[in-house]
Tab-separated table of C-alpha atoms in Angstrom:
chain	number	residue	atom	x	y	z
A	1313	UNK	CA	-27.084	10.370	52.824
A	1314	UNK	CA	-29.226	8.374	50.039
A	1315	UNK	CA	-29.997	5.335	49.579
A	1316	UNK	CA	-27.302	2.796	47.720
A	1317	UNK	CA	-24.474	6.016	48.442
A	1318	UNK	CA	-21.241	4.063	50.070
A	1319	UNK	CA	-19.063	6.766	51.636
A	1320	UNK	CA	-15.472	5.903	52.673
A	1321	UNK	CA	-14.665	6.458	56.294
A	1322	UNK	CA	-17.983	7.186	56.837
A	1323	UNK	CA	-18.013	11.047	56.001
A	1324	UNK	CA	-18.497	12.544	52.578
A	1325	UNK	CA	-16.123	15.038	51.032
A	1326	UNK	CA	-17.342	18.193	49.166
A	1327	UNK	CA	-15.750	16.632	45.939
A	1328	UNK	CA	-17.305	13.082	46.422
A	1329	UNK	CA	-21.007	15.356	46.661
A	1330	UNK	CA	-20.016	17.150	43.678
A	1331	UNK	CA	-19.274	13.947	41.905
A	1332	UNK	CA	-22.681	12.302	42.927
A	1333	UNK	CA	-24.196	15.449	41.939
A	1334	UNK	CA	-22.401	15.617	38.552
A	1335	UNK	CA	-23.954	11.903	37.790
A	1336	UNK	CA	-27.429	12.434	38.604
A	1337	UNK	CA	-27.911	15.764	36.790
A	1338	UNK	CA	-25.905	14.092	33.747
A	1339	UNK	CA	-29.044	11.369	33.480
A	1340	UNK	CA	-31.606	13.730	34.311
A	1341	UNK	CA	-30.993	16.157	31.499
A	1342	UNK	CA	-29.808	19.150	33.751
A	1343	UNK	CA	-27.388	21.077	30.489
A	1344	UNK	CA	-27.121	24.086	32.050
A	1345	UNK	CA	-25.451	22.851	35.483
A	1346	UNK	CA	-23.245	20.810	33.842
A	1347	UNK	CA	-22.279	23.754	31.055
A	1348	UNK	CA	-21.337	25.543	34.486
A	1349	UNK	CA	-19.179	23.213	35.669
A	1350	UNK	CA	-16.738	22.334	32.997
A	1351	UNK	CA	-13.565	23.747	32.989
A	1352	UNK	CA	-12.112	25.484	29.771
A	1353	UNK	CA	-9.376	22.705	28.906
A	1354	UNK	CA	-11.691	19.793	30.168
A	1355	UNK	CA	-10.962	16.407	28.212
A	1356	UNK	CA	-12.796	13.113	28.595
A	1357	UNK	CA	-12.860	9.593	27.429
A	1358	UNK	CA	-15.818	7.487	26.651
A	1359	UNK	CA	-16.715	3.993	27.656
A	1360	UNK	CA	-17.636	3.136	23.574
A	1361	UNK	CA	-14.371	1.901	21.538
A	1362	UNK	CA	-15.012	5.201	19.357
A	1363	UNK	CA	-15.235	7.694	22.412
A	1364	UNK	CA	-11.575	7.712	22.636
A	1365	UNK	CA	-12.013	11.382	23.128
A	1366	UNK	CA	-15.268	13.131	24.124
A	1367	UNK	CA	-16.215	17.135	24.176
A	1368	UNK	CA	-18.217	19.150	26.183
A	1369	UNK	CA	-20.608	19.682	23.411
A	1370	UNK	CA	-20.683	15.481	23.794
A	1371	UNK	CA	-21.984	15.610	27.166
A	1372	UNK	CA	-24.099	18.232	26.746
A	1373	UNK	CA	-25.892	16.738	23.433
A	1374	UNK	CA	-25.433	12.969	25.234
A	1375	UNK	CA	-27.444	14.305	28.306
A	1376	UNK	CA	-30.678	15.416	26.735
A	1377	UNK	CA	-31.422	11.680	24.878
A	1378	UNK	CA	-30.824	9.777	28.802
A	1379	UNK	CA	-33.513	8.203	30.408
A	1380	UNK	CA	-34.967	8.513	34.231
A	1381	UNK	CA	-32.975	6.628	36.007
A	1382	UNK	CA	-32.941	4.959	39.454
A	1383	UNK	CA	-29.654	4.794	40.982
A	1384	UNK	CA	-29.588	1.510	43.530
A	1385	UNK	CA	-26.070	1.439	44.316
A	1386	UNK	CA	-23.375	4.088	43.967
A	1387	UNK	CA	-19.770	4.257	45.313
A	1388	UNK	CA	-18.228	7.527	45.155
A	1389	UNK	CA	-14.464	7.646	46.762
A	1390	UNK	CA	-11.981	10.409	46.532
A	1391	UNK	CA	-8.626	8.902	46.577
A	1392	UNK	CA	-6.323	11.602	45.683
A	1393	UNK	CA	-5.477	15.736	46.059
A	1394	UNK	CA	-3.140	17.741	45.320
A	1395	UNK	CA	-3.019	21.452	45.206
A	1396	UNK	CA	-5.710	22.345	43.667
A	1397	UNK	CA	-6.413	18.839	41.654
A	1398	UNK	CA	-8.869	16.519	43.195
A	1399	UNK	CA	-9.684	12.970	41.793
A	1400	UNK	CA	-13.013	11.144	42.557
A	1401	UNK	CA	-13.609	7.582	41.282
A	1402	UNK	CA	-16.424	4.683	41.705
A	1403	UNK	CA	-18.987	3.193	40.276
A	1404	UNK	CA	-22.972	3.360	40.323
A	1405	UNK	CA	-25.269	0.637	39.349
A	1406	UNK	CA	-28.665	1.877	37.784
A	1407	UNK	CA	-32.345	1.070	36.201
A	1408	UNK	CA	-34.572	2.913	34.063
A	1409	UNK	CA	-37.322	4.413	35.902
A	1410	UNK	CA	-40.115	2.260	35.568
A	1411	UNK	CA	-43.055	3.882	32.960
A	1412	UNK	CA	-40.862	4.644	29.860
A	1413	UNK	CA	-40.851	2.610	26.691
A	1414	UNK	CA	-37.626	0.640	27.411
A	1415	UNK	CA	-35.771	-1.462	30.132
A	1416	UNK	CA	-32.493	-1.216	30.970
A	1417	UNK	CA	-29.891	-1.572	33.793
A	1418	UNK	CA	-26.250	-2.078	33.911
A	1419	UNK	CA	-23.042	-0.920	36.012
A	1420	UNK	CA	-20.478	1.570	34.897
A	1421	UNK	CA	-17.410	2.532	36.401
A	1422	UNK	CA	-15.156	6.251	36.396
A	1423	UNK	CA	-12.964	8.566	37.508
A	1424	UNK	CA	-13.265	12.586	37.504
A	1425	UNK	CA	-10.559	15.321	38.388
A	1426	UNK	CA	-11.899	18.265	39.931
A	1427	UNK	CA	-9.987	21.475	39.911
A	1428	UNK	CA	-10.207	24.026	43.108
A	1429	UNK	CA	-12.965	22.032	45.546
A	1430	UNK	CA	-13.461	23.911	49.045
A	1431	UNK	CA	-13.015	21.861	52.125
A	1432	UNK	CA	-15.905	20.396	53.280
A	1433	UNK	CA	-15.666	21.726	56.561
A	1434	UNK	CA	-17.205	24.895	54.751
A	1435	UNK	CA	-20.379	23.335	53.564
A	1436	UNK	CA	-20.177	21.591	57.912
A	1437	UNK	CA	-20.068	25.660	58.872
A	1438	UNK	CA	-23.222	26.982	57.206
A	1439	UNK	CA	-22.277	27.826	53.258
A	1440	UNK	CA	-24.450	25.998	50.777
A	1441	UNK	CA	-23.414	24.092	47.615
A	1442	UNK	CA	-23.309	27.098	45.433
A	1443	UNK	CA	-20.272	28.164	47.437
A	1444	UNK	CA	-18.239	26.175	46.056
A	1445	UNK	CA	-18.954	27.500	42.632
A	1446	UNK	CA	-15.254	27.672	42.071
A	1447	UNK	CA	-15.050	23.946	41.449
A	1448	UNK	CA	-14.711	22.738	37.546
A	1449	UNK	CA	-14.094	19.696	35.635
A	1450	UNK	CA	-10.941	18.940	34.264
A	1451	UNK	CA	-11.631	15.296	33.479
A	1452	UNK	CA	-14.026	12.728	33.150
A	1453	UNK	CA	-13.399	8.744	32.245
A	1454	UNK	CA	-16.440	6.264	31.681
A	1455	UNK	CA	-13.753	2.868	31.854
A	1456	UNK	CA	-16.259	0.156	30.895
A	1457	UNK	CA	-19.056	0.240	27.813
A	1458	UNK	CA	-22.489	0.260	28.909
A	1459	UNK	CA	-22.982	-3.108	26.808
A	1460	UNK	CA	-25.562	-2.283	23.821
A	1461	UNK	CA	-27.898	-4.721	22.151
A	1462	UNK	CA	-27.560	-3.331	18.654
A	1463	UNK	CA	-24.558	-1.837	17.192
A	1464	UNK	CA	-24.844	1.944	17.572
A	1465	UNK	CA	-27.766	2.080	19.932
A	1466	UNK	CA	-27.073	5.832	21.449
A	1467	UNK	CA	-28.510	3.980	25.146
A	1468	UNK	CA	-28.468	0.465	25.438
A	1469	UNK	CA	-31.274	-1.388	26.179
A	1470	UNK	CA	-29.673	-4.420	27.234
A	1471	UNK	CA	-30.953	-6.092	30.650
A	1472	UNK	CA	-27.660	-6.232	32.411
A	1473	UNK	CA	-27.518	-9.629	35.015
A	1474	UNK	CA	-25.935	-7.332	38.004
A	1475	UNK	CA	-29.088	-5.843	38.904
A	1476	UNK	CA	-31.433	-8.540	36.895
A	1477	UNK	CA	-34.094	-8.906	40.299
A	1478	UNK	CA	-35.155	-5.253	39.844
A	1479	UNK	CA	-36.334	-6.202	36.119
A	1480	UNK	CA	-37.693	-9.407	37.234
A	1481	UNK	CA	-39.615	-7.407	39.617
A	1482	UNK	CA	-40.649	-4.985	36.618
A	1483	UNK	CA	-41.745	-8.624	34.769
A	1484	UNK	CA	-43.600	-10.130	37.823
A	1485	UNK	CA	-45.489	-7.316	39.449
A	1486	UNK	CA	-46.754	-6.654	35.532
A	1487	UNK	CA	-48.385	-10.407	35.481
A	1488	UNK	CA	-52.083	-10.851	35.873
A	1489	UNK	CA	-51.434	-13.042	38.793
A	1490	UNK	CA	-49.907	-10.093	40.850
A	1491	UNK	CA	-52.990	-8.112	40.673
A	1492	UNK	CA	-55.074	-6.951	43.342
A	1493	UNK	CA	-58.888	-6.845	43.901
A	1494	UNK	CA	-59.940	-4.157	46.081
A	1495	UNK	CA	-63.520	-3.157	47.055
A	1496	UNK	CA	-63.220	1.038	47.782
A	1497	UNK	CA	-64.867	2.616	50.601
A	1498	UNK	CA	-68.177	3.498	48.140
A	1499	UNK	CA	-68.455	-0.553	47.639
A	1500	UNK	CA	-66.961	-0.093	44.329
A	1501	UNK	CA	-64.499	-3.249	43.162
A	1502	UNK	CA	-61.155	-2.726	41.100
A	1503	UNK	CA	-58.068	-5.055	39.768
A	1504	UNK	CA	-55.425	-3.376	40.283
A	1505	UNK	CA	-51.527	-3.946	38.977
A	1506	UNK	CA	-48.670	-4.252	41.554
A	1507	UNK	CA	-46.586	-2.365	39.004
A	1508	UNK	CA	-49.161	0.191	38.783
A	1509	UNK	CA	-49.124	0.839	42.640
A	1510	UNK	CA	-46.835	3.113	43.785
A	1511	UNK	CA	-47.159	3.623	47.656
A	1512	UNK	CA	-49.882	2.609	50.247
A	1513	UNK	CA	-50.508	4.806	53.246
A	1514	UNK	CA	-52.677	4.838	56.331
A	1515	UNK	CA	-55.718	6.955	57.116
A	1516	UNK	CA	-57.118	6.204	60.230
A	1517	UNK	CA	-58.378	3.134	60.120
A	1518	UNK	CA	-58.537	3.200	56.210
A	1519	UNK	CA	-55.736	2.844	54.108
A	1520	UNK	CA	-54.739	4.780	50.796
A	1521	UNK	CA	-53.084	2.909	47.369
A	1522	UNK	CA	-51.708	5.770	45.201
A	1523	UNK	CA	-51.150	4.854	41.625
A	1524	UNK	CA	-48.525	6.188	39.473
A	1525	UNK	CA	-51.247	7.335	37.171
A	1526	UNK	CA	-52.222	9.997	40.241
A	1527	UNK	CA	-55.088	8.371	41.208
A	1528	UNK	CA	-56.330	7.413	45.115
A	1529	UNK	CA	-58.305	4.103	46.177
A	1530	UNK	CA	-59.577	4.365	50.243
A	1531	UNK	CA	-60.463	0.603	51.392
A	1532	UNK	CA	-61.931	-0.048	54.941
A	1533	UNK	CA	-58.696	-1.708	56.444
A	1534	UNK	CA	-55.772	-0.659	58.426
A	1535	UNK	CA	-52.108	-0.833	56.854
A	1536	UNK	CA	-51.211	-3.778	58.573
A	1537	UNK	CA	-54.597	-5.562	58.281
A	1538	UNK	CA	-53.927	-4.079	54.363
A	1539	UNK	CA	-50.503	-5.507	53.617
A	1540	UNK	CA	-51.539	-9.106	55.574
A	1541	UNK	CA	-54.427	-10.043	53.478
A	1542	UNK	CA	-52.984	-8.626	49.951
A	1543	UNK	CA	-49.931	-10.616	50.919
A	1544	UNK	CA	-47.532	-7.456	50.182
A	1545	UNK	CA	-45.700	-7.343	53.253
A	1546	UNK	CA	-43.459	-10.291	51.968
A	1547	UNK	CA	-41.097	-8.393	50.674
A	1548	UNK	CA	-40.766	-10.549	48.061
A	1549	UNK	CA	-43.414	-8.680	46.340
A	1550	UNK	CA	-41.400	-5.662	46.323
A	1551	UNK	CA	-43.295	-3.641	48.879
A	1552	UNK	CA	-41.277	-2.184	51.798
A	1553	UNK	CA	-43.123	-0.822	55.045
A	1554	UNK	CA	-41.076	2.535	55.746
A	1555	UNK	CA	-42.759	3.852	58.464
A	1556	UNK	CA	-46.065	2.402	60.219
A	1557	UNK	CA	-47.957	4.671	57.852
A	1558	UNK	CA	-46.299	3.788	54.685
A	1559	UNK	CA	-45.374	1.052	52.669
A	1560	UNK	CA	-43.733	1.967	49.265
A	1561	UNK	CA	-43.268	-0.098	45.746
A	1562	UNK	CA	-38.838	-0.427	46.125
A	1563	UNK	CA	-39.223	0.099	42.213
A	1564	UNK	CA	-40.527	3.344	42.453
A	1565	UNK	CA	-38.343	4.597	45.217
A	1566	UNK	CA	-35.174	7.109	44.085
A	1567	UNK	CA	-33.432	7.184	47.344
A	1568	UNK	CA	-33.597	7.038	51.286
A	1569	UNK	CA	-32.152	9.668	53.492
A	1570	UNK	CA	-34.096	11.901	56.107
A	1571	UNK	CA	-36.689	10.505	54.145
A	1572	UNK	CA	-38.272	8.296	50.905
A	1573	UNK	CA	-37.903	10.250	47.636
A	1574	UNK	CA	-39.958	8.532	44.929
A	1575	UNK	CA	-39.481	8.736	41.253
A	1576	UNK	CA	-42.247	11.266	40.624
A	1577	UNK	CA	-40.249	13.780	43.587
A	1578	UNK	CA	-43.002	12.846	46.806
A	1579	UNK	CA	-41.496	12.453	49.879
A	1580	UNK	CA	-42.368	10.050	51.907
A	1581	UNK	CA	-41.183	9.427	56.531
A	1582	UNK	CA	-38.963	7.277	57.411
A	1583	UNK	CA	-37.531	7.443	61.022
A	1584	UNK	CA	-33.970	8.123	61.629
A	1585	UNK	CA	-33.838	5.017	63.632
A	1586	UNK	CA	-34.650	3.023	60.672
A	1587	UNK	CA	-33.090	4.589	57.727
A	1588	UNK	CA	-30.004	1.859	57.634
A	1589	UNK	CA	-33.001	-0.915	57.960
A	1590	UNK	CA	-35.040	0.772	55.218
A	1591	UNK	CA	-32.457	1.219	52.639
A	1592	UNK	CA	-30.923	-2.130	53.053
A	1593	UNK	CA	-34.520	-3.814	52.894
A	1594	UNK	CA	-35.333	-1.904	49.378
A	1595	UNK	CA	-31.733	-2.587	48.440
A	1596	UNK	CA	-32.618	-6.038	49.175
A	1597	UNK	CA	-36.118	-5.965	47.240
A	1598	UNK	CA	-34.331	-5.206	43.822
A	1599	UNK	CA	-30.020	-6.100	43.757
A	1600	UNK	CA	-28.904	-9.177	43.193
A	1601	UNK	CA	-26.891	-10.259	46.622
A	1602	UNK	CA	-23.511	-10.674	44.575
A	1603	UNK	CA	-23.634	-6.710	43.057
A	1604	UNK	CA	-20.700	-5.659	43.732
């Protein structure tokens, strides 16, 4: 399961997965899966005052202007069926992924009706997500406004206060008193950004920082040695030790499950033993304790 996804009674149904599924490939831009996934009479109802009714066309033409987003806390809960008709509702809470030209985060609630959903026990038996194909959307309802700056902004930019410490992260990790000065394994020196440094990982008796730019610095110091001097493993600083050869930037991280997907698709260990302790400490590192 990934990070930030609440399941009720502790097992997720096949339409709950759909539902998730349905929300992340809205905000990544994925048209053609959700073109195959509406059903022919599908209506739905913005969150805007003048979305009263929204198309398929909508989506599809909304989808290609989102952002990257991180999600950091999602609820999905299916609290109806019958016959055929299944309805799915929750919330998610989410952040734009950190090197695009804006900032924004907010929370937004809804409700979906799926139409024909196989039992999960199917998918628990060996058949993959593509078998249950038969699945379409009959209905989808935003029920709050993702609150915009400036009247008619298409995606607002507004800093919402729910998840405000993963932008104040953003802010501090940006300042020049969160840099770094490293000397490399060559004797060469560099000042480095926090916000530029996206995971650190251990080599022996080296250590690696990889930069969201794609570039590698080696220094002469073990991870722990590493994250004790530079101070990062207070959490505080938004670094998270995921395994005793990793230690990731929570800003960069898209979810935890068998292991640490980043924003830029790595995957990073974490063991099983320590996924709940993992995904509640980068929770922790960026979500206000009152998010609901």
């Amino acid at each position: 399961m990934e990070e930030g996804v609440v399941m009720i009674g502790g097992r997720e149904t096949a339409a709950e997965s759909l539902t998730r599924d349905l929300i992340h490939r809205f905000y990544s831009g994925d048209a053609r899966w959700l073109a195959g996934h509406f059903a022919p009479d599908f209506t739905g109802i913005g969150a805007q005052s003048e979305q009263y009714r929204i198309s398929i066309d909508d989506i599809l033409r909304n989808t290609g202007v989102m952002p990257d987003l991180v999600f950091v806390r999602e609820r999905y809960e299916q609290v109806a069926q019958s016959g055929d008709m299944t309805v799915v509702m929750g919330q998610y809470a989410a952040y734009v992924a950190p090197g695009q030209d804006m900032a924004f985060a907010d929370i937004q609630r809804f409700t979906v009706i799926w139409r024909d959903i196989q039992d999960r026990d199917l998918q628990n038996n060996g058949l993959q997500n593509n078998d249950m194909s038969r699945a379409k959307l009959v209905h989808w309802h935003l029920s709050n406004p993702l609150r915009a700056s400036v009247k008619g902004e298409r995606f607002p930019r507004r800093t919402a206060l729910g998840i405000s410490r993963a932008m104040s992260l953003m802010t501090e990790q940006k300042r020049y008193q969160r840099e770094l000065q490293i000397q490399d394994v060559t004797g060469a020196t560099h000042r480095l950004l926090l916000f530029d440094l996206q995971y650190v990982e251990s080599a022996g008796h080296n250590t690696v920082l990889h930069m969201t730019d794609g570039a590698q610095y080696v220094v002469h110091r073990g991870l722990g040695a590493f994250l004790a001097d530079t101070g990062l493993e207070d959490n505080r600083c938004g670094f998270v030790r995921v395994h005793r050869g990793y230690a990731v930037n929570a800003l960069y991280v898209r979810s935890v499950s068998d292991c640490v997907t980043m924003v830029n698709g790595e995957t990073l260990p974490v063991p099983l033993r320590k996924v709940t302790a993992v995904r509640e400490a980068i929770a922790a590192a960026r979500i206000d304790d009152d998010m609901p």
